[in-house]
mmCIF file of C-alpha atoms in Angstrom:
data_model
loop_
_atom_site.group_PDB
_atom_site.id
_atom_site.type_symbol
_atom_site.label_atom_id
_atom_site.label_comp_id
_atom_site.label_asym_id
_atom_site.label_seq_id
_atom_site.Cartn_x
_atom_site.Cartn_y
_atom_site.Cartn_z
ATOM 1 C CA MET H 30 28.456 -3.424 -40.868
ATOM 2 C CA GLN H 31 26.905 -0.110 -41.686
ATOM 3 C CA VAL H 32 26.168 2.661 -39.268
ATOM 4 C CA LEU H 33 22.634 3.608 -38.329
ATOM 5 C CA PRO H 34 20.869 5.930 -40.770
ATOM 6 C CA TRP H 35 20.494 9.474 -39.450
ATOM 7 C CA SER H 36 16.713 9.081 -39.542
ATOM 8 C CA TYR H 37 17.051 6.266 -36.968
ATOM 9 C CA VAL H 38 19.233 8.453 -34.771
ATOM 10 C CA VAL H 39 16.649 11.251 -34.855
ATOM 11 C CA PHE H 40 13.793 8.797 -34.247
ATOM 12 C CA GLY H 41 15.563 7.154 -31.314
ATOM 13 C CA SER H 42 16.598 10.487 -29.832
ATOM 14 C CA LEU H 43 12.956 11.573 -29.746
ATOM 15 C CA ILE H 44 10.975 8.403 -29.022
ATOM 16 C CA GLY H 45 13.214 7.168 -26.177
ATOM 17 C CA PRO H 46 12.877 10.333 -24.083
ATOM 18 C CA ALA H 47 9.137 10.496 -24.799
ATOM 19 C CA VAL H 48 8.675 6.955 -23.502
ATOM 20 C CA GLY H 49 10.952 7.754 -20.556
ATOM 21 C CA VAL H 50 8.877 10.787 -19.579
ATOM 22 C CA ALA H 51 5.683 8.738 -19.956
ATOM 23 C CA ALA H 52 7.151 6.035 -17.691
ATOM 24 C CA LEU H 53 8.080 8.639 -15.088
ATOM 25 C CA TRP H 54 4.568 10.083 -15.247
ATOM 26 C CA LEU H 55 3.022 6.628 -14.805
ATOM 27 C CA LEU H 56 5.294 5.972 -11.823
ATOM 28 C CA GLY H 57 4.145 9.124 -10.054
ATOM 29 C CA GLU H 58 6.549 11.912 -11.056
ATOM 30 C CA ARG H 59 4.379 14.996 -11.508
ATOM 31 C CA ARG H 60 6.879 17.861 -11.480
ATOM 32 C CA VAL H 61 6.854 19.173 -15.031
ATOM 33 C CA ARG H 62 10.310 20.731 -14.759
ATOM 34 C CA SER H 63 11.878 17.453 -13.654
ATOM 35 C CA LEU H 64 10.084 15.570 -16.430
ATOM 36 C CA SER H 65 11.246 18.122 -18.993
ATOM 37 C CA VAL H 66 14.855 18.163 -17.833
ATOM 38 C CA ALA H 67 15.003 14.361 -17.720
ATOM 39 C CA GLY H 68 13.577 14.175 -21.243
ATOM 40 C CA VAL H 69 16.054 16.720 -22.588
ATOM 41 C CA GLY H 70 18.950 14.954 -20.852
ATOM 42 C CA VAL H 71 17.998 11.551 -22.267
ATOM 43 C CA CYS H 72 17.524 13.102 -25.709
ATOM 44 C CA ALA H 73 20.943 14.774 -25.582
ATOM 45 C CA GLY H 74 22.719 11.634 -24.388
ATOM 46 C CA THR H 75 21.058 9.426 -26.988
ATOM 47 C CA TRP H 76 21.769 11.921 -29.760
ATOM 48 C CA LEU H 77 25.405 12.433 -28.787
ATOM 49 C CA TRP H 78 26.238 8.726 -28.485
ATOM 50 C CA ASN H 79 24.637 7.706 -31.759
ATOM 51 C CA SER H 80 25.992 10.762 -33.583
ATOM 52 C CA MET H 81 29.508 9.865 -32.435
ATOM 53 C CA LEU H 82 29.028 6.344 -33.767
ATOM 54 C CA ASN H 83 27.808 7.633 -37.125
ATOM 55 C CA ILE H 84 30.514 10.251 -37.521
ATOM 56 C CA ARG H 85 33.222 7.707 -36.652
ATOM 57 C CA HIS H 86 31.597 5.006 -38.857
ATOM 58 C CA ALA H 87 31.517 2.652 -35.879
ATOM 59 C CA GLY H 88 28.804 0.333 -37.155
ATOM 60 C CA VAL H 89 30.696 -2.709 -35.927
ATOM 61 C CA ILE H 90 29.366 -2.239 -32.379
ATOM 62 C CA ASP H 91 25.753 -2.420 -33.571
ATOM 63 C CA GLY H 92 25.727 -6.206 -33.885
ATOM 64 C CA ASP H 93 22.964 -7.679 -31.746
ATOM 65 C CA VAL H 94 23.525 -10.676 -29.493
ATOM 66 C CA PRO H 95 21.794 -13.709 -31.052
ATOM 67 C CA PHE H 96 19.332 -14.020 -28.171
ATOM 68 C CA LYS H 97 15.851 -13.266 -29.522
ATOM 69 C CA PRO H 98 14.154 -12.267 -26.236
ATOM 70 C CA PHE H 99 16.786 -9.578 -25.550
ATOM 71 C CA PRO H 100 18.834 -8.726 -28.687
ATOM 72 C CA ILE H 101 21.189 -6.182 -27.097
ATOM 73 C CA SER H 102 24.276 -4.659 -28.734
ATOM 74 C CA TRP H 103 27.106 -2.399 -27.562
ATOM 75 C CA GLN H 104 25.357 0.438 -29.374
ATOM 76 C CA ASP H 105 22.238 -0.138 -27.253
ATOM 77 C CA THR H 106 24.308 -0.283 -24.076
ATOM 78 C CA GLY H 107 26.070 2.979 -24.926
ATOM 79 C CA THR H 108 22.729 4.636 -25.558
ATOM 80 C CA GLY H 109 21.538 3.654 -22.088
ATOM 81 C CA VAL H 110 24.751 4.777 -20.398
ATOM 82 C CA PHE H 111 24.865 8.152 -22.162
ATOM 83 C CA ALA H 112 21.126 8.724 -21.621
ATOM 84 C CA PHE H 113 21.513 8.061 -17.890
ATOM 85 C CA ALA H 114 24.649 10.187 -17.524
ATOM 86 C CA PHE H 115 23.207 13.173 -19.364
ATOM 87 C CA ALA H 116 19.849 12.968 -17.577
ATOM 88 C CA ALA H 117 21.514 12.715 -14.159
ATOM 89 C CA CYS H 118 23.876 15.625 -14.868
ATOM 90 C CA ALA H 119 21.076 17.785 -16.252
ATOM 91 C CA LEU H 120 18.857 17.053 -13.258
ATOM 92 C CA LEU H 121 21.651 17.686 -10.756
ATOM 93 C CA ALA H 122 22.521 20.976 -12.428
ATOM 94 C CA THR H 123 18.939 22.250 -12.472
ATOM 95 C CA THR H 124 15.752 21.001 -10.837
ATOM 96 C CA GLU H 125 17.146 18.343 -8.503
ATOM 97 C CA ARG H 126 20.038 20.352 -7.088
ATOM 98 C CA ASP H 127 18.598 20.409 -3.566
ATOM 99 C CA GLU H 128 16.940 16.978 -3.651
ATOM 100 C CA PRO H 129 18.313 13.718 -2.233
ATOM 101 C CA GLY H 130 20.569 11.813 -4.608
ATOM 102 C CA ARG H 131 18.317 8.761 -4.643
ATOM 103 C CA ARG H 132 15.477 10.846 -6.075
ATOM 104 C CA THR H 133 17.662 12.214 -8.856
ATOM 105 C CA LEU H 134 19.077 8.794 -9.683
ATOM 106 C CA ARG H 135 15.586 7.296 -9.695
ATOM 107 C CA ILE H 136 14.309 9.871 -12.184
ATOM 108 C CA ALA H 137 17.372 9.603 -14.425
ATOM 109 C CA GLY H 138 17.420 5.812 -14.157
ATOM 110 C CA ILE H 139 13.789 5.297 -15.100
ATOM 111 C CA ALA H 140 13.987 7.688 -18.049
ATOM 112 C CA ALA H 141 17.247 6.161 -19.305
ATOM 113 C CA LEU H 142 16.011 2.596 -18.829
ATOM 114 C CA ALA H 143 12.946 3.345 -20.937
ATOM 115 C CA ALA H 144 15.137 4.858 -23.676
ATOM 116 C CA PHE H 145 17.445 1.836 -23.487
ATOM 117 C CA VAL H 146 14.561 -0.624 -23.886
ATOM 118 C CA MET H 147 13.191 1.394 -26.802
ATOM 119 C CA ASP H 148 16.635 1.292 -28.393
ATOM 120 C CA VAL H 149 16.941 -2.476 -28.007
ATOM 121 C CA TYR H 150 13.523 -3.274 -29.450
ATOM 122 C CA THR H 151 12.715 -0.533 -31.962
ATOM 123 C CA TRP H 152 15.846 0.589 -33.725
#
Protein backbone atom coordinates (compact mmCIF):
# COMPACT_ATOMS: atom_id res chain seq x y z
CA MET A 1 0.00 0.00 0.00
CA GLN A 2 1.12 3.51 -0.71
CA VAL A 3 1.00 6.41 1.66
CA LEU A 4 -1.38 9.30 1.17
CA PRO A 5 -0.20 11.98 -1.27
CA TRP A 6 0.87 15.19 0.45
CA SER A 7 -1.93 17.04 -1.33
CA TYR A 8 -4.44 14.81 0.51
CA VAL A 9 -2.75 15.53 3.82
CA VAL A 10 -2.97 19.28 3.21
CA PHE A 11 -6.58 18.99 2.02
CA GLY A 12 -7.62 16.91 5.03
CA SER A 13 -5.76 19.16 7.45
CA LEU A 14 -7.74 22.15 6.19
CA ILE A 15 -11.19 20.79 5.33
CA GLY A 16 -11.64 18.76 8.54
CA PRO A 17 -11.11 21.72 10.88
CA ALA A 18 -13.29 23.94 8.68
CA VAL A 19 -16.15 21.46 8.90
CA GLY A 20 -15.51 21.07 12.64
CA VAL A 21 -15.74 24.82 13.22
CA ALA A 22 -18.91 24.96 11.10
CA ALA A 23 -20.42 22.13 13.18
CA LEU A 24 -19.56 23.95 16.40
CA TRP A 25 -21.14 27.14 15.04
CA LEU A 26 -24.31 25.26 14.06
CA LEU A 27 -24.48 23.70 17.53
CA GLY A 28 -24.38 27.09 19.23
CA GLU A 29 -20.71 27.87 19.95
CA ARG A 30 -20.32 31.58 19.25
CA ARG A 31 -17.03 32.47 20.93
CA VAL A 32 -14.67 33.22 18.06
CA ARG A 33 -11.55 32.51 20.10
CA SER A 34 -12.76 29.05 21.08
CA LEU A 35 -13.75 28.30 17.48
CA SER A 36 -10.35 29.46 16.25
CA VAL A 37 -8.36 27.52 18.82
CA ALA A 38 -10.39 24.36 18.21
CA GLY A 39 -9.85 24.70 14.46
CA VAL A 40 -6.10 25.21 14.86
CA GLY A 41 -5.87 22.27 17.27
CA VAL A 42 -7.73 19.93 14.93
CA CYS A 43 -5.61 21.14 12.01
CA ALA A 44 -2.38 20.53 13.93
CA GLY A 45 -3.42 17.07 15.10
CA THR A 46 -4.57 15.99 11.65
CA TRP A 47 -1.42 17.35 10.03
CA LEU A 48 0.94 15.76 12.55
CA TRP A 49 -0.65 12.30 12.42
CA ASN A 50 -0.80 12.09 8.64
CA SER A 51 2.66 13.62 8.24
CA MET A 52 4.08 10.97 10.58
CA LEU A 53 2.44 8.26 8.48
CA ASN A 54 3.86 9.70 5.26
CA ILE A 55 7.36 10.23 6.61
CA ARG A 56 7.45 6.68 8.02
CA HIS A 57 5.86 5.22 4.83
CA ALA A 58 3.13 3.63 6.94
CA GLY A 59 0.57 3.20 4.18
CA VAL A 60 -0.35 -0.25 5.45
CA ILE A 61 -2.67 1.23 8.10
CA ASP A 62 -4.73 3.06 5.47
CA GLY A 63 -6.67 -0.03 4.41
CA ASP A 64 -10.40 0.57 4.80
CA VAL A 65 -12.70 -1.98 6.42
CA PRO A 66 -14.83 -3.59 3.69
CA PHE A 67 -18.06 -2.15 5.10
CA LYS A 68 -19.44 0.34 2.57
CA PRO A 69 -21.60 2.44 4.94
CA PHE A 70 -18.62 3.17 7.22
CA PRO A 71 -15.27 2.39 5.51
CA ILE A 72 -12.97 3.24 8.44
CA SER A 73 -9.23 2.54 8.63
CA TRP A 74 -6.57 2.86 11.34
CA GLN A 75 -5.39 6.00 9.57
CA ASP A 76 -8.86 7.53 9.98
CA THR A 77 -8.98 6.51 13.64
CA GLY A 78 -5.58 8.07 14.31
CA THR A 79 -6.70 11.28 12.65
CA GLY A 80 -9.68 11.49 15.00
CA VAL A 81 -7.62 10.71 18.09
CA PHE A 82 -4.87 13.22 17.27
CA ALA A 83 -7.41 15.89 16.26
CA PHE A 84 -9.24 15.48 19.58
CA ALA A 85 -6.06 15.43 21.68
CA PHE A 86 -4.57 18.51 20.05
CA ALA A 87 -7.85 20.45 20.14
CA ALA A 88 -8.42 19.60 23.81
CA CYS A 89 -4.86 20.54 24.79
CA ALA A 90 -4.98 23.77 22.81
CA LEU A 91 -8.32 24.74 24.34
CA LEU A 92 -7.19 23.88 27.87
CA ALA A 93 -4.01 25.89 27.44
CA THR A 94 -5.78 28.98 26.13
CA THR A 95 -9.44 29.96 25.94
CA GLU A 96 -11.01 27.22 28.06
CA ARG A 97 -8.56 27.31 30.95
CA ASP A 98 -11.17 28.52 33.44
CA GLU A 99 -14.16 26.68 31.96
CA PRO A 100 -15.65 23.38 33.13
CA GLY A 101 -14.02 20.31 31.62
CA ARG A 102 -17.24 19.13 30.01
CA ARG A 103 -17.41 22.32 27.95
CA THR A 104 -13.85 21.91 26.72
CA LEU A 105 -14.35 18.24 25.90
CA ARG A 106 -17.59 19.04 24.09
CA ILE A 107 -15.91 21.63 21.87
CA ALA A 108 -12.88 19.44 21.16
CA GLY A 109 -15.05 16.36 20.65
CA ILE A 110 -17.42 17.95 18.15
CA ALA A 111 -14.60 19.50 16.13
CA ALA A 112 -12.58 16.26 16.11
CA LEU A 113 -15.62 14.13 15.28
CA ALA A 114 -16.36 16.30 12.26
CA ALA A 115 -12.73 16.01 11.10
CA PHE A 116 -12.87 12.25 11.64
CA VAL A 117 -16.03 11.87 9.55
CA MET A 118 -14.52 14.03 6.81
CA ASP A 119 -11.44 11.81 6.86
CA VAL A 120 -13.47 8.61 6.57
CA TYR A 121 -15.62 9.80 3.67
CA THR A 122 -13.51 12.26 1.67
CA TRP A 123 -9.89 11.20 1.69
